[in-house]
Short mmCIF file of C-alpha atoms in Angstrom, two decimals:
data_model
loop_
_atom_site.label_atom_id
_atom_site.label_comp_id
_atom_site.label_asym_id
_atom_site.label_seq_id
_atom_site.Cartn_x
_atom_site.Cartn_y
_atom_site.Cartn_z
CA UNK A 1 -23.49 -6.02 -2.68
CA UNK A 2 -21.97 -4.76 -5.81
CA UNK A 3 -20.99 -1.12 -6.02
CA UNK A 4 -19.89 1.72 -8.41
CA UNK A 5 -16.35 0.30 -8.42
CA UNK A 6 -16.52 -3.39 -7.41
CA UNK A 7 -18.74 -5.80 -8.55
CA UNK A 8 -17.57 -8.69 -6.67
CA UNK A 9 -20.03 -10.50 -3.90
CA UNK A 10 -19.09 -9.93 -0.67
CA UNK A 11 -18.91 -13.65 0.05
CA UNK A 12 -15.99 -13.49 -2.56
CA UNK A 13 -13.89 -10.90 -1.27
CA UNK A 14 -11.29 -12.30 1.35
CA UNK A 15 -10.93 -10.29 5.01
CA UNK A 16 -7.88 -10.15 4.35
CA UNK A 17 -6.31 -8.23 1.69
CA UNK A 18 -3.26 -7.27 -0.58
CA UNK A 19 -3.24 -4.25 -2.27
CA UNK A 20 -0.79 -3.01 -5.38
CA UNK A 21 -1.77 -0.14 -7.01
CA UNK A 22 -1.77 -1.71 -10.65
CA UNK A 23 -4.04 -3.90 -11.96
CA UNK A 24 -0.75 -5.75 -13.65
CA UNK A 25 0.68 -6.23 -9.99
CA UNK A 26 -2.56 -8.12 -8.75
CA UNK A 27 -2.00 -11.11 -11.97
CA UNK A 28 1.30 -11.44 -11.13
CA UNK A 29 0.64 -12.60 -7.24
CA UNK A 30 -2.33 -14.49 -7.95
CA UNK A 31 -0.28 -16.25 -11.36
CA UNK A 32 2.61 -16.99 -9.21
CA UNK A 33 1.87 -16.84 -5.38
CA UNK A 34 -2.34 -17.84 -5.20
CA UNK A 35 -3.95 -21.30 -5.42
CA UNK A 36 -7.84 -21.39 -6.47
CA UNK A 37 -7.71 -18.09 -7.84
CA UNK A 38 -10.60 -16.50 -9.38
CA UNK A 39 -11.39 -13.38 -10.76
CA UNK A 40 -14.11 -11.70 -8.47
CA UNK A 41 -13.91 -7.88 -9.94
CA UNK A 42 -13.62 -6.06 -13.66
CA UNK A 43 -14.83 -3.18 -13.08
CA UNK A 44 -13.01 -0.13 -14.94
CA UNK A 45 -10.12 -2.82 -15.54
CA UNK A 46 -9.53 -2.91 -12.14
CA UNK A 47 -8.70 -6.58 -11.91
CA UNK A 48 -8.67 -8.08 -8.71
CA UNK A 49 -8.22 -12.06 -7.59
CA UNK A 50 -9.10 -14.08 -4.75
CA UNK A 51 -7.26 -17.30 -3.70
CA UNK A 52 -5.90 -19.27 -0.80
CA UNK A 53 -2.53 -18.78 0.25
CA UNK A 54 -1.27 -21.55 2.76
CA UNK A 55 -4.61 -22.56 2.83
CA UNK A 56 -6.14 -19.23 3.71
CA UNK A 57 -8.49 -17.25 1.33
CA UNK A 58 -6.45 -13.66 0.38
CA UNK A 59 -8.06 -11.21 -2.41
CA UNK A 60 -5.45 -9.13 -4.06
CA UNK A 61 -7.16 -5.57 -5.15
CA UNK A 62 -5.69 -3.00 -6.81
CA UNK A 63 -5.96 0.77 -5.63
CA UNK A 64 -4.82 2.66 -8.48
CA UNK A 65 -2.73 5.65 -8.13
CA UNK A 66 -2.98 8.58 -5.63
CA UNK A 67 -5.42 9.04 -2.04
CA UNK A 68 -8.86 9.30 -4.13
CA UNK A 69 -8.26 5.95 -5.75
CA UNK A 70 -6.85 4.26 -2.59
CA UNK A 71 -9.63 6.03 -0.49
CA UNK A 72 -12.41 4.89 -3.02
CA UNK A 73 -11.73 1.49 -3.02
CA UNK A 74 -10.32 0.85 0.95
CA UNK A 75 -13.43 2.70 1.98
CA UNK A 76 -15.65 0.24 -0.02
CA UNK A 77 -13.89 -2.58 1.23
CA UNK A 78 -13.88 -2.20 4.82
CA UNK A 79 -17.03 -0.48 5.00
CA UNK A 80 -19.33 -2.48 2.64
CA UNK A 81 -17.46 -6.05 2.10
CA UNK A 82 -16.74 -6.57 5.70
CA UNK A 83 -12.39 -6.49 5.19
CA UNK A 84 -10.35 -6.73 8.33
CA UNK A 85 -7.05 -5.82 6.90
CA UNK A 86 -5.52 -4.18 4.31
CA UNK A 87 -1.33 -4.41 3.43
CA UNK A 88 -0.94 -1.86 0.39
CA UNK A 89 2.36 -3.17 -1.91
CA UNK A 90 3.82 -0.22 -3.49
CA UNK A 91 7.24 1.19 -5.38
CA UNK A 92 8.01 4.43 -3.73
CA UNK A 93 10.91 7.03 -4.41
CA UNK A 94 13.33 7.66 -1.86
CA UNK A 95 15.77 10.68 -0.95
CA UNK A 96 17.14 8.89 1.98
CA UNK A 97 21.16 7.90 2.10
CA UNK A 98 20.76 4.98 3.96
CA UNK A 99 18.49 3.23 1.36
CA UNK A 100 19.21 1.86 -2.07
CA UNK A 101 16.89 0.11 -5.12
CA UNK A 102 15.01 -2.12 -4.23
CA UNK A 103 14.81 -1.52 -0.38
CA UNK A 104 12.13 -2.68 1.25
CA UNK A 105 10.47 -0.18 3.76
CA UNK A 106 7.17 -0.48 6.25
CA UNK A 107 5.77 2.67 6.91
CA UNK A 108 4.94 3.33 10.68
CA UNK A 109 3.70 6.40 9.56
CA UNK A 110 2.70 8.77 6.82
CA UNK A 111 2.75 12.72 6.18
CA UNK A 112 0.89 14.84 3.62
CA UNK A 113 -0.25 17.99 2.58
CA UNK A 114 -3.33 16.72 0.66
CA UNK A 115 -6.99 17.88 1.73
CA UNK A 116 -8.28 14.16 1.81
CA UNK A 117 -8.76 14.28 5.26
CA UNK A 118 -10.49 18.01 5.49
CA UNK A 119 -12.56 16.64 2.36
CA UNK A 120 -13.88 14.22 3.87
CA UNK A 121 -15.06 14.83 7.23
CA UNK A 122 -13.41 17.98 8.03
CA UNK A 123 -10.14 17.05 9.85
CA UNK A 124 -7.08 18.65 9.92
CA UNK A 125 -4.33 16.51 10.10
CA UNK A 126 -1.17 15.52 8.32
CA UNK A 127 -0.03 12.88 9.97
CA UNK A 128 -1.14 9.05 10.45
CA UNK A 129 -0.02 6.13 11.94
CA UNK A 130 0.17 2.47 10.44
CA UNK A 131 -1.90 -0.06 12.42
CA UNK A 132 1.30 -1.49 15.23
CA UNK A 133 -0.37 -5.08 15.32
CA UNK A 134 0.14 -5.62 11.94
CA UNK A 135 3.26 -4.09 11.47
CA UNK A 136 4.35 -5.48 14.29
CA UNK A 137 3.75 -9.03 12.35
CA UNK A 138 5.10 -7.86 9.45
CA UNK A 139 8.76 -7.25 11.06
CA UNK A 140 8.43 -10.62 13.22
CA UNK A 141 7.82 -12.20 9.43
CA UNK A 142 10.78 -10.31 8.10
CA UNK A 143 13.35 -11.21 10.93
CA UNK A 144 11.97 -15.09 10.08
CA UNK A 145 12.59 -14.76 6.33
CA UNK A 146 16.45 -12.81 7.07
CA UNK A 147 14.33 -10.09 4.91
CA UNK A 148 16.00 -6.50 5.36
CA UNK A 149 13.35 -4.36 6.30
CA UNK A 150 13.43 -0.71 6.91
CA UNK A 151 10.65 0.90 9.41
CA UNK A 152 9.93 4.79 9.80
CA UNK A 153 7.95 7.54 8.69
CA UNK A 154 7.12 8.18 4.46
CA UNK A 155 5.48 11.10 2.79
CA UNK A 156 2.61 10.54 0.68
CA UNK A 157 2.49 13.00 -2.01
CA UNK A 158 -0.22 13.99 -4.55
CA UNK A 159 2.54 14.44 -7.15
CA UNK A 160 4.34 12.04 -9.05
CA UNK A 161 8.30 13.11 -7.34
CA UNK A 162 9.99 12.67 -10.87
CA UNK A 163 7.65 15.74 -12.13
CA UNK A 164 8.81 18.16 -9.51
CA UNK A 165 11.70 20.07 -8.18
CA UNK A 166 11.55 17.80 -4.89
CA UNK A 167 14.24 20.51 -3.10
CA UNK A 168 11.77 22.76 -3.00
CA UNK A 169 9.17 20.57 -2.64
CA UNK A 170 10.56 19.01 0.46
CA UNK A 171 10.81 22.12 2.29
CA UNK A 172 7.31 21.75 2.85
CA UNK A 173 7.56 19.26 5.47
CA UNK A 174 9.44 18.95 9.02
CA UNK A 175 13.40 18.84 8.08
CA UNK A 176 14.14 17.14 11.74
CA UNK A 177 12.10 13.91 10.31
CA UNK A 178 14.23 11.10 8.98
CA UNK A 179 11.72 9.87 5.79
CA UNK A 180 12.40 6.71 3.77
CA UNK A 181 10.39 6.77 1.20
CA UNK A 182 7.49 9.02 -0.80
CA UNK A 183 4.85 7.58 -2.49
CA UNK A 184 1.09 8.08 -3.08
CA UNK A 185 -1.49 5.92 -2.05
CA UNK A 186 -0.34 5.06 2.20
CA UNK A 187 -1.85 7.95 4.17
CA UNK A 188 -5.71 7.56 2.12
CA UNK A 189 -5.10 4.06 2.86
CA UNK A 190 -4.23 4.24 6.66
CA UNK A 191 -6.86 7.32 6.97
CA UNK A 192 -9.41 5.26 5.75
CA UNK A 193 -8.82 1.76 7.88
CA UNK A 194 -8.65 4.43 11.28
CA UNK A 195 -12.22 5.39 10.28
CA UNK A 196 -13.91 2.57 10.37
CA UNK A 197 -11.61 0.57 13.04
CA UNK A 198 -9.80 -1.64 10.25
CA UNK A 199 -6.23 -2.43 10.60
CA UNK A 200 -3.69 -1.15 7.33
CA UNK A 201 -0.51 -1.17 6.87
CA UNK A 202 2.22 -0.19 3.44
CA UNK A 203 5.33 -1.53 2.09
CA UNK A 204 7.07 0.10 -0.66
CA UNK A 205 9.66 -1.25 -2.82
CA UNK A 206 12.34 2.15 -3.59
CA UNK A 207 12.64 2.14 -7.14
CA UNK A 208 13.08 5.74 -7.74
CA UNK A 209 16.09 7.20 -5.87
CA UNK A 210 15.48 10.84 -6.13
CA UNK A 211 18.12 13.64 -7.45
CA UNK A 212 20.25 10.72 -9.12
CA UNK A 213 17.67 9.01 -11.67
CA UNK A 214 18.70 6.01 -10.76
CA UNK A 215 15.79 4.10 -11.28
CA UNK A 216 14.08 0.53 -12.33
CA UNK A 217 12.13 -0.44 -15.69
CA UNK A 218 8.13 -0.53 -15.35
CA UNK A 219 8.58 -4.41 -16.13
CA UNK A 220 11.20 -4.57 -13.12
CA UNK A 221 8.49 -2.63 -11.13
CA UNK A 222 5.77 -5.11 -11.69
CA UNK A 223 7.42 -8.46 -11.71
CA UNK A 224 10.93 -7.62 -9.69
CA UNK A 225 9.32 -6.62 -5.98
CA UNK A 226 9.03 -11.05 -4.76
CA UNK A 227 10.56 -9.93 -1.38
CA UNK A 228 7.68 -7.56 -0.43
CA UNK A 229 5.28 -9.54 -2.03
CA UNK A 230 5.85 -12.93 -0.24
CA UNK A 231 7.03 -10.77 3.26
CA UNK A 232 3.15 -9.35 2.33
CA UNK A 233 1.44 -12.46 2.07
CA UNK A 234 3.50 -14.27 4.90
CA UNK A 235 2.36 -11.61 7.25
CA UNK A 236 -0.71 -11.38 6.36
CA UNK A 237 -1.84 -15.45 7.08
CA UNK A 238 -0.27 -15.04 10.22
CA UNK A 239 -2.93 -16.15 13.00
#
């Protein structure tokens, strides 16, 4: 069962799973949050875990940055280790007066102006929804756990927003849409789990707000984001 990029046996990979995109990320859940963990992949230093969260087995995997990683490793995991569903655990930047560091947002949808989709089987779309069953869970979890969450559309970029003038680079997209957050892994990700009939869903933790550098530490960014992580996991065991 092992592949280019995971050399885990499918037996060890959980149905269910939680994806940050650094390596770092995934040993902080399963050191603090996972019981039985184990290591079950290496490859490339992409460490990933498996353990049992209230008693049910999770995998945390980590997609790396932008839509090829996310696509390489969602498409190997629904399509050849049998994974049911996928909640992607990001930091994301935000232009958006109504949120502040360290909001928590679930995307219902994503926007993008990469050629993922026309790459790889020729469609032309720029636009994606989140899977509404598991979202749907994730906001009943967050209600439960008096967790602030904030629901709408994101953009998923191919560039790192810090690196570009993001007033022009925002005129690319509809002005009439109300976006929380951008980031660069969610549309790959929900692209991905629509081809092969898997359910996906993102949170993002703002930790950029853009055009005022205010902004968290990389430490912060890795062992600061407990709200998502546990709204995550709570959702994700829910039957």
């Amino acid at each position: 069962m092992p592949t280019a990029h995971i050399e885990a046996k499918k037996e060890d990979i959980a149905k269910k799973v939680l994806m940050p995109g650094d390596p770092l990320r995934c040993k902080y859940i399963a050191d603090n949050f996972l019981t039985d963990v184990k290591i079950v992949n290496n490859v490339r230093n992409m460490t990933a875990y498996t353990g049992f969260y209230n008693g049910e087995k999770i995998t945390v995997f980590p997609s790396g940055m932008g839509i090829p990683s996310v696509g390489i490793y969602s498409y190997e995991l629904y399509n050849i280790y049998d994974v049911e569903e996928i909640i992607r655990i990001g930091t994301s930047g935000s232009n958006n007066k109504n949120l502040k560091l360290l909001d928590v947002v679930l995307a219902d949808s994503a926007y993008t102006m990469s050629s993922f989709p026309k790459a790889f089987d020729g469609d032309n779309i720029n636009y994606i929804e989140s899977d509404k069953k598991l979202n749907q869970k994730i906001i009943e979890t967050a209600k439960a756990k008096n967790i602030n969450l904030n629901v709408g559309p994101i953009i998923t970029s191919d560039i790192f927003d810090p690196y570009i003038d993001f007033t022009k680079y925002i005129k690319n997209y509809d002005s009439n849409i109300d976006y929380l957050a951008l980031e660069m892994e969610a549309f790959g990700l929900f692209y991905i789990a629509k081809k092969f009939n898997k359910k996906a869903a993102a949170l993002t933790t703002i930790v950029d707000i853009i055009g005022t550098h205010e902004s968290i530490s990389s430490s912060d960014r890795q062992n600061s984001l407990n709200d998502m992580i546990k709204l995550a996991l709570d959702a994700i065991t829910l039957s």
